[in-house]
Short mmCIF file of C-alpha atoms in Angstrom, two decimals:
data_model
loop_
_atom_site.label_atom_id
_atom_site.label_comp_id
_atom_site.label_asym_id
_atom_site.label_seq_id
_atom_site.Cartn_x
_atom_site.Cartn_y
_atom_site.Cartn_z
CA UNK J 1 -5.03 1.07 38.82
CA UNK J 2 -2.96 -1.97 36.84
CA UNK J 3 -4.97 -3.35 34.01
CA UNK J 4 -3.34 -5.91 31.78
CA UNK J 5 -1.95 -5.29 28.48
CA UNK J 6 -0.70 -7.51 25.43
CA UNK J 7 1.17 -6.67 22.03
CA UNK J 8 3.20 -7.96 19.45
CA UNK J 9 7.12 -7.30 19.71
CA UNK J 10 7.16 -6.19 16.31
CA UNK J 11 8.35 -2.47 16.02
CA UNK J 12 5.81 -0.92 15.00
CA UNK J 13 3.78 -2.06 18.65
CA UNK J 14 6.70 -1.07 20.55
CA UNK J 15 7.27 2.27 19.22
CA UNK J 16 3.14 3.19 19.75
CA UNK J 17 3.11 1.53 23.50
CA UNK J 18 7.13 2.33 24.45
CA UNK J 19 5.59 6.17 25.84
CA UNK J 20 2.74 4.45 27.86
CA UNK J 21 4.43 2.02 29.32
CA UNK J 22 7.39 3.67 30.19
CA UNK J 23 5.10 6.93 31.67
CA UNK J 24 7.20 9.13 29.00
CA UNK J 25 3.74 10.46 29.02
CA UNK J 26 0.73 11.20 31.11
CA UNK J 27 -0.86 7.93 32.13
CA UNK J 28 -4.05 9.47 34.37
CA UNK J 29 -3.05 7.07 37.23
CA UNK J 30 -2.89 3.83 35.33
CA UNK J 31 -0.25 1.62 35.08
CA UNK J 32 0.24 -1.71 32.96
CA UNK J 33 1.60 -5.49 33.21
CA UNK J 34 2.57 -6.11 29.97
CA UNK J 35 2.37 -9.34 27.93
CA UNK J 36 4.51 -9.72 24.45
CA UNK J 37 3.27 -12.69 21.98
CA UNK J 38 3.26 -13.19 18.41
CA UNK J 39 -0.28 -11.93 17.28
CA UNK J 40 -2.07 -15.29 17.02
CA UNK J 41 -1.29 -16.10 20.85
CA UNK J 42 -2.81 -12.31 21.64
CA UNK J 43 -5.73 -13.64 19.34
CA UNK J 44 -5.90 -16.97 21.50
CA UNK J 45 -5.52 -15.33 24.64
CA UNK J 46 -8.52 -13.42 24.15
CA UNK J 47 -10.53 -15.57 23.31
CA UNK J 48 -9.95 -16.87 27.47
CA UNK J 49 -10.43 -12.92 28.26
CA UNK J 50 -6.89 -13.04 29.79
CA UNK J 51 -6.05 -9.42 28.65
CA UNK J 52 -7.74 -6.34 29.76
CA UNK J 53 -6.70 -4.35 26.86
CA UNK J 54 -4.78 -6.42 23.70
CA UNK J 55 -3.51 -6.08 20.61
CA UNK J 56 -6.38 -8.51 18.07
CA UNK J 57 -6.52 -9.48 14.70
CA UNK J 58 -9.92 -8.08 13.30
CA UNK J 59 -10.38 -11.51 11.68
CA UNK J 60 -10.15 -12.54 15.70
CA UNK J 61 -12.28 -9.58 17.38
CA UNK J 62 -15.24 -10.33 14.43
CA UNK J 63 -15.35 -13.62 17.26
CA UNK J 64 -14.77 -11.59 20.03
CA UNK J 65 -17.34 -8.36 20.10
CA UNK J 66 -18.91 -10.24 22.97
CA UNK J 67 -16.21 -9.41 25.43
CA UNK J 68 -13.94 -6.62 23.83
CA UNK J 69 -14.73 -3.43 22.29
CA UNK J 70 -12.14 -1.60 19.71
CA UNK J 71 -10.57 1.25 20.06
CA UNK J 72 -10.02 4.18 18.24
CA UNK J 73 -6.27 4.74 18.69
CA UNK J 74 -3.16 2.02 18.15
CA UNK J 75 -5.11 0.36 15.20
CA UNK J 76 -2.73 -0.80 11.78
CA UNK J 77 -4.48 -0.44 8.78
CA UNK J 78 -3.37 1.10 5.27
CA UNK J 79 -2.76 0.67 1.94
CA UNK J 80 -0.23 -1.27 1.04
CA UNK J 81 0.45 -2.95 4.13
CA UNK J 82 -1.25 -6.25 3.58
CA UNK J 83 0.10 -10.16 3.96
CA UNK J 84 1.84 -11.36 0.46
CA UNK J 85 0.87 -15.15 -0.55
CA UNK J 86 5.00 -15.96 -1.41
CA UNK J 87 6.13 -19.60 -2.87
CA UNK J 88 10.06 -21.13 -3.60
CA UNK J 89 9.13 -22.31 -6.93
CA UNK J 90 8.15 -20.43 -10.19
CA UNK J 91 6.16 -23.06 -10.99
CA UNK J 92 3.01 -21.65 -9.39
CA UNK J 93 3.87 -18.49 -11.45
CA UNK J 94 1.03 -18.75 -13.28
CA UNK J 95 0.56 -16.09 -17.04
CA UNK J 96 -3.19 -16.56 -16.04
CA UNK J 97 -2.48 -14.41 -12.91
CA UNK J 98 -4.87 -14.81 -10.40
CA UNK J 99 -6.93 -17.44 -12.34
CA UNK J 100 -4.36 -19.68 -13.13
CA UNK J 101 -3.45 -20.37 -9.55
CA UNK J 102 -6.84 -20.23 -8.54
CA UNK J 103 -7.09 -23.35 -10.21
CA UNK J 104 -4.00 -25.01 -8.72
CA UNK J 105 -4.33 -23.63 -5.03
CA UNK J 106 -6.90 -26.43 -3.88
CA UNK J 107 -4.37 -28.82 -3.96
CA UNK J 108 -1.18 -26.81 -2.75
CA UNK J 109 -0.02 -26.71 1.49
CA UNK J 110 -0.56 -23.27 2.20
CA UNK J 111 1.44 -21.55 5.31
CA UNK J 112 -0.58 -19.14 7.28
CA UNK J 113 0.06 -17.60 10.19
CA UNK J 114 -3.17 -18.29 12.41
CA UNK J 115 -6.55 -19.16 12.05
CA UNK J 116 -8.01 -16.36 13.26
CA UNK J 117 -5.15 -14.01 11.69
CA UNK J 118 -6.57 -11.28 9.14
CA UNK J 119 -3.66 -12.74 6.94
CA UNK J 120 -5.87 -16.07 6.73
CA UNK J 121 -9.26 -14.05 6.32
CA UNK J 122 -7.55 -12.67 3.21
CA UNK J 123 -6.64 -15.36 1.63
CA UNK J 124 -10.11 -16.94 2.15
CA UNK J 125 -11.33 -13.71 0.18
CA UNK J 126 -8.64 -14.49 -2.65
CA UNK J 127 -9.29 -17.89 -2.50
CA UNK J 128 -12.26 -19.57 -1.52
CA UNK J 129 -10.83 -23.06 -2.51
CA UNK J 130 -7.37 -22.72 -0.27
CA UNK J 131 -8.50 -25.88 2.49
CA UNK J 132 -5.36 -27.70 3.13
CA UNK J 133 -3.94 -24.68 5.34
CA UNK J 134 -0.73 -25.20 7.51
CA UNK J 135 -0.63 -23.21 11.13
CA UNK J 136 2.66 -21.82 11.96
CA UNK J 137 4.41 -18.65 13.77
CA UNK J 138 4.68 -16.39 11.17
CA UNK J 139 8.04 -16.27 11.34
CA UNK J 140 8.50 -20.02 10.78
CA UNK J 141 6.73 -19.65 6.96
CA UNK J 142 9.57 -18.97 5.02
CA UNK J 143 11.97 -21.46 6.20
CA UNK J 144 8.95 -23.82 5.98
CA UNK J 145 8.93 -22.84 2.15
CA UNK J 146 12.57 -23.24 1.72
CA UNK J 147 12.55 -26.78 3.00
CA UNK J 148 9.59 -28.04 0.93
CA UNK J 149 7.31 -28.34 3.90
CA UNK J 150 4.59 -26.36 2.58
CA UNK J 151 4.11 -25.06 -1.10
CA UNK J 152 3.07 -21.37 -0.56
CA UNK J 153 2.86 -19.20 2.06
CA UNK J 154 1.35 -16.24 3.81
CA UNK J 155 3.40 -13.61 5.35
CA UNK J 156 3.14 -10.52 7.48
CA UNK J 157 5.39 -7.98 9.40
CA UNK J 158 8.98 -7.57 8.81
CA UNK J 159 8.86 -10.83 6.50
CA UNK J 160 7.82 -8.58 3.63
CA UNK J 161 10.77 -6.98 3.14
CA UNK J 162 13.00 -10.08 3.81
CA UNK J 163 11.43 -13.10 1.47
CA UNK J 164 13.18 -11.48 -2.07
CA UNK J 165 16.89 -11.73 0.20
CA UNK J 166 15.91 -15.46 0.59
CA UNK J 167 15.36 -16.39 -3.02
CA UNK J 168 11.70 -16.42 -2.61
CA UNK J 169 8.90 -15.01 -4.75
CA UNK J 170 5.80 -12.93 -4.67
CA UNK J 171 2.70 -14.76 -5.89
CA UNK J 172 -0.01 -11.91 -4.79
CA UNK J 173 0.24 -9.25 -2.68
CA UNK J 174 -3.46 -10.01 -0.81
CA UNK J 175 -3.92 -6.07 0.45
CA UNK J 176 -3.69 -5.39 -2.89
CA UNK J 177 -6.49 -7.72 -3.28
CA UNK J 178 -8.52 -6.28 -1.03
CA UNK J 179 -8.34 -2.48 -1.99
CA UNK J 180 -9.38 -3.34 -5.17
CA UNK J 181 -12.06 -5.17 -3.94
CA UNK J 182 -13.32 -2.43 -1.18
CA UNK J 183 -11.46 0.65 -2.44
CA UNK J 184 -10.44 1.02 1.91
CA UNK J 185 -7.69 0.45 3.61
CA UNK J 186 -6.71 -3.07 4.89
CA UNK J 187 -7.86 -3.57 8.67
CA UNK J 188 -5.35 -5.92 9.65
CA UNK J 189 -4.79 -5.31 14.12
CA UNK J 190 -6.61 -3.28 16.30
CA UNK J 191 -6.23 -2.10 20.13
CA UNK J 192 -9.66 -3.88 22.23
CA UNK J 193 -10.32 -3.36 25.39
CA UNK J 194 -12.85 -5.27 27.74
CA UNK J 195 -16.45 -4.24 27.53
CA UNK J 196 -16.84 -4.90 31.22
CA UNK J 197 -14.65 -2.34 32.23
CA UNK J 198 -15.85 1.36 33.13
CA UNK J 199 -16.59 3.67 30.50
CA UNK J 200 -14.34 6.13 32.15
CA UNK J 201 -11.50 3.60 32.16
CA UNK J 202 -12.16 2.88 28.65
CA UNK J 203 -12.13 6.34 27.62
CA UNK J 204 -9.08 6.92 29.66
CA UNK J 205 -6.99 4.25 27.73
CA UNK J 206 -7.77 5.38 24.50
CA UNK J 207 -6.83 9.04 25.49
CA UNK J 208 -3.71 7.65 26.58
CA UNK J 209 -2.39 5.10 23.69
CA UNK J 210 -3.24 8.17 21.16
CA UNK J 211 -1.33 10.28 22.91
CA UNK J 212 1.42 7.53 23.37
CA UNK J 213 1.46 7.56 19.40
CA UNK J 214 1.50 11.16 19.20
CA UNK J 215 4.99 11.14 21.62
CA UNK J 216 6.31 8.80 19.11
CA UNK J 217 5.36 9.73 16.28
CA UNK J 218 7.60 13.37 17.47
CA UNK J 219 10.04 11.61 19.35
CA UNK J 220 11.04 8.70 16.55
CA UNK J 221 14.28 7.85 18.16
CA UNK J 222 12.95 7.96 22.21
CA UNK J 223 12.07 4.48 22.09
CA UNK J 224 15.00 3.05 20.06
CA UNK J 225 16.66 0.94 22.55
CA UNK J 226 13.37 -0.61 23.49
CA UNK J 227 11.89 -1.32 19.99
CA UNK J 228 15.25 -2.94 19.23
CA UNK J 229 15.55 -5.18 22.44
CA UNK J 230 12.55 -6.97 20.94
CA UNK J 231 13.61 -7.29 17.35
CA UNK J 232 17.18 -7.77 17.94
CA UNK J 233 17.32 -9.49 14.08
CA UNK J 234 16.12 -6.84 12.91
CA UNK J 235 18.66 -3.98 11.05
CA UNK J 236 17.84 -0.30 11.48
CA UNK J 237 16.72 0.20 8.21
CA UNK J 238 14.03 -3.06 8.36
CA UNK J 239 12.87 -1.23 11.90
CA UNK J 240 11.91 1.95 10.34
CA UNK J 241 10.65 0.33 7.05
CA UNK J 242 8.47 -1.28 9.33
CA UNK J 243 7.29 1.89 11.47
CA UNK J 244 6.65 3.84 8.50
CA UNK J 245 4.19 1.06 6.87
CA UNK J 246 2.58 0.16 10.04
CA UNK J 247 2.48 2.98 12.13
CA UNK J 248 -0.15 6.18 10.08
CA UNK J 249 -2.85 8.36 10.49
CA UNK J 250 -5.04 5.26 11.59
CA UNK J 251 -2.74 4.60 14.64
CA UNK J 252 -3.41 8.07 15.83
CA UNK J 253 -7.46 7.93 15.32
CA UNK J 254 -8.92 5.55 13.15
CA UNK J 255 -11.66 8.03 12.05
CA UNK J 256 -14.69 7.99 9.57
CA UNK J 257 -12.49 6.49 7.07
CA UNK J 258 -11.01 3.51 9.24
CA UNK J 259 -14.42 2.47 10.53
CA UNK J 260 -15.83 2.35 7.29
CA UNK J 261 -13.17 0.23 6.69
CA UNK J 262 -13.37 -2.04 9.69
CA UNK J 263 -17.27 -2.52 8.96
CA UNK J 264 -16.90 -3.19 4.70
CA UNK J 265 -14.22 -5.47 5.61
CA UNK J 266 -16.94 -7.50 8.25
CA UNK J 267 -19.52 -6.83 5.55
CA UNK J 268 -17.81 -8.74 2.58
CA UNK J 269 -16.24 -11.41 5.10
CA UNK J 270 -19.99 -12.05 6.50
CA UNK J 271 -21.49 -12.25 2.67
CA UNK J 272 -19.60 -15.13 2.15
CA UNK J 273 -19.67 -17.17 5.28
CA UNK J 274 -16.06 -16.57 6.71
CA UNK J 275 -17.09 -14.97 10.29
CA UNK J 276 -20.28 -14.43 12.03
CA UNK J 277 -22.97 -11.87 13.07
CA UNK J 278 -21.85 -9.33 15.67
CA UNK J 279 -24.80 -7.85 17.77
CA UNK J 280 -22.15 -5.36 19.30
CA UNK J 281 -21.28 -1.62 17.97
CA UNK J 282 -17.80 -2.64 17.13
CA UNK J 283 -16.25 1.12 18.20
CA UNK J 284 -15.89 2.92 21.09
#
């Protein structure tokens, strides 16, 4: 059986999936047609059900319970791992920390990568009064900042280790935010898979993408060549920076402490308006 499968070509997707896909690994008779897209497209392609199994934003699947159901394995989530709000100009450096630019961020363009990103459910957290949001590829927010086209910006993956190199600067690290709001981990992407499919097919999936992370998790250089055919600007060192914040204990199993995440995160998004009621159990 082929079912269809999307992720991001950022390392830390490639090294969990390289095993799967490349049957390093025991794939109980199911194969895959991969799709690779920045995470917003996987968010908008689910929301046409084009994907049997995909790579989601939470922000996205709190839209999407309906028709996909998370699973337990090939989730990112962690502490210190969130999107940082960056700027070009230490102007919006305010001493009143997180105050002080509360006050100014109303009227400032503001970068994000997605609508339906976690990165822009955060900031709605931080900042309730951020409106005048700019949609772009993530990877197009920094030299948006450098050429004055937006004021601040949001920023995820490999980005935050790159922005200082540029010249830019760190206004507010938003996981940050959020652990000290929740005292969890930040729920940023999950792996969903179709409700309508079997329950034995959904099981079998999820049996097989942990044990894809297990392989790579032991076998950290087996999928080198792979992981860097898709992030070919990437150096080594960025690559593995990357693995090592994205890729955790949560990427193997989620467990008790990951879904208590996952559902406080809905919770306090919910309380104040930014996503709607799910019906569904959100796990497997």
């Amino acid at each position: 059986m082929k079912l269809s499968l999307g992720f991001s070509p950022c390392p830390n997707d490639t090294f969990i999936f390289d095993a799967m896909i490349h049957q390093k690994i025991d794939t109980e008779g199911l194969n895959f047609d991969v799709t690779y897209d920045d995470v917003e497209s996987l968010n908008q392609k689910a929301f046409r059900t084009e994907l049997d199994i995909t790579k989601l934003s939470y922000h996205a699947y709190a839209y999407l319970t309906e028709n996909y159901v998370l699973l337990h394995a090939g989730s990112a989530l962690g502490f210190g791992v969130g999107p940082l709000l960056i700027c070009d100009n230490e102007d919006y450096v305010s001493s009143d920390g997180l105050e002080g630019l509360r006050s100014q961020v109303s009227d400032l363009r503001i970068g994000i990568p997605g609508k339906y990103t976690t990165a822009n459910l955060l900031l709605s957290l931080a900042f309730p009064e951020a409106e005048n949001k700019v949609e772009m590829k993530f990877s197009d927010i920094e030299p948006a900042l450098l050429n004055h086209k937006i004021d601040l910006g949001v920023i995820i993956h490999e980005n935050r280790f790159t922005y200082q190199d540029k010249g830019l600067i760190k206004l507010m690290d938003l996981g940050e935010f959020w652990e000290n709001l929740s005292h969890c981990p930040i729920p940023l992407g999950g792996i969903m898979i179709k409700r309508e499919l079997s329950e034995e097919i959904k099981q079998k999936v999820n049996r097989i993408i942990k044990r894809s992370v297990q392989f790579a998790i032991k076998n950290p250089k087996s999928g080198l060549d792979f992981i860097r055919s898709h992030a070919q600007e990437m150096s080594s060192e960025v690559i593995y920076k990357h693995i090592e914040l994205y890729v955790n204990k949560f990427s193997v199993d989620l467990g008790e402490e990951g879904r208590k995440a996952v559902i406080i995160f809905f919770e306090e998004a919910r309380k104040r308006g930014l996503i709607p009621e799910t019906r569904q159990n959100l796990f497997l």
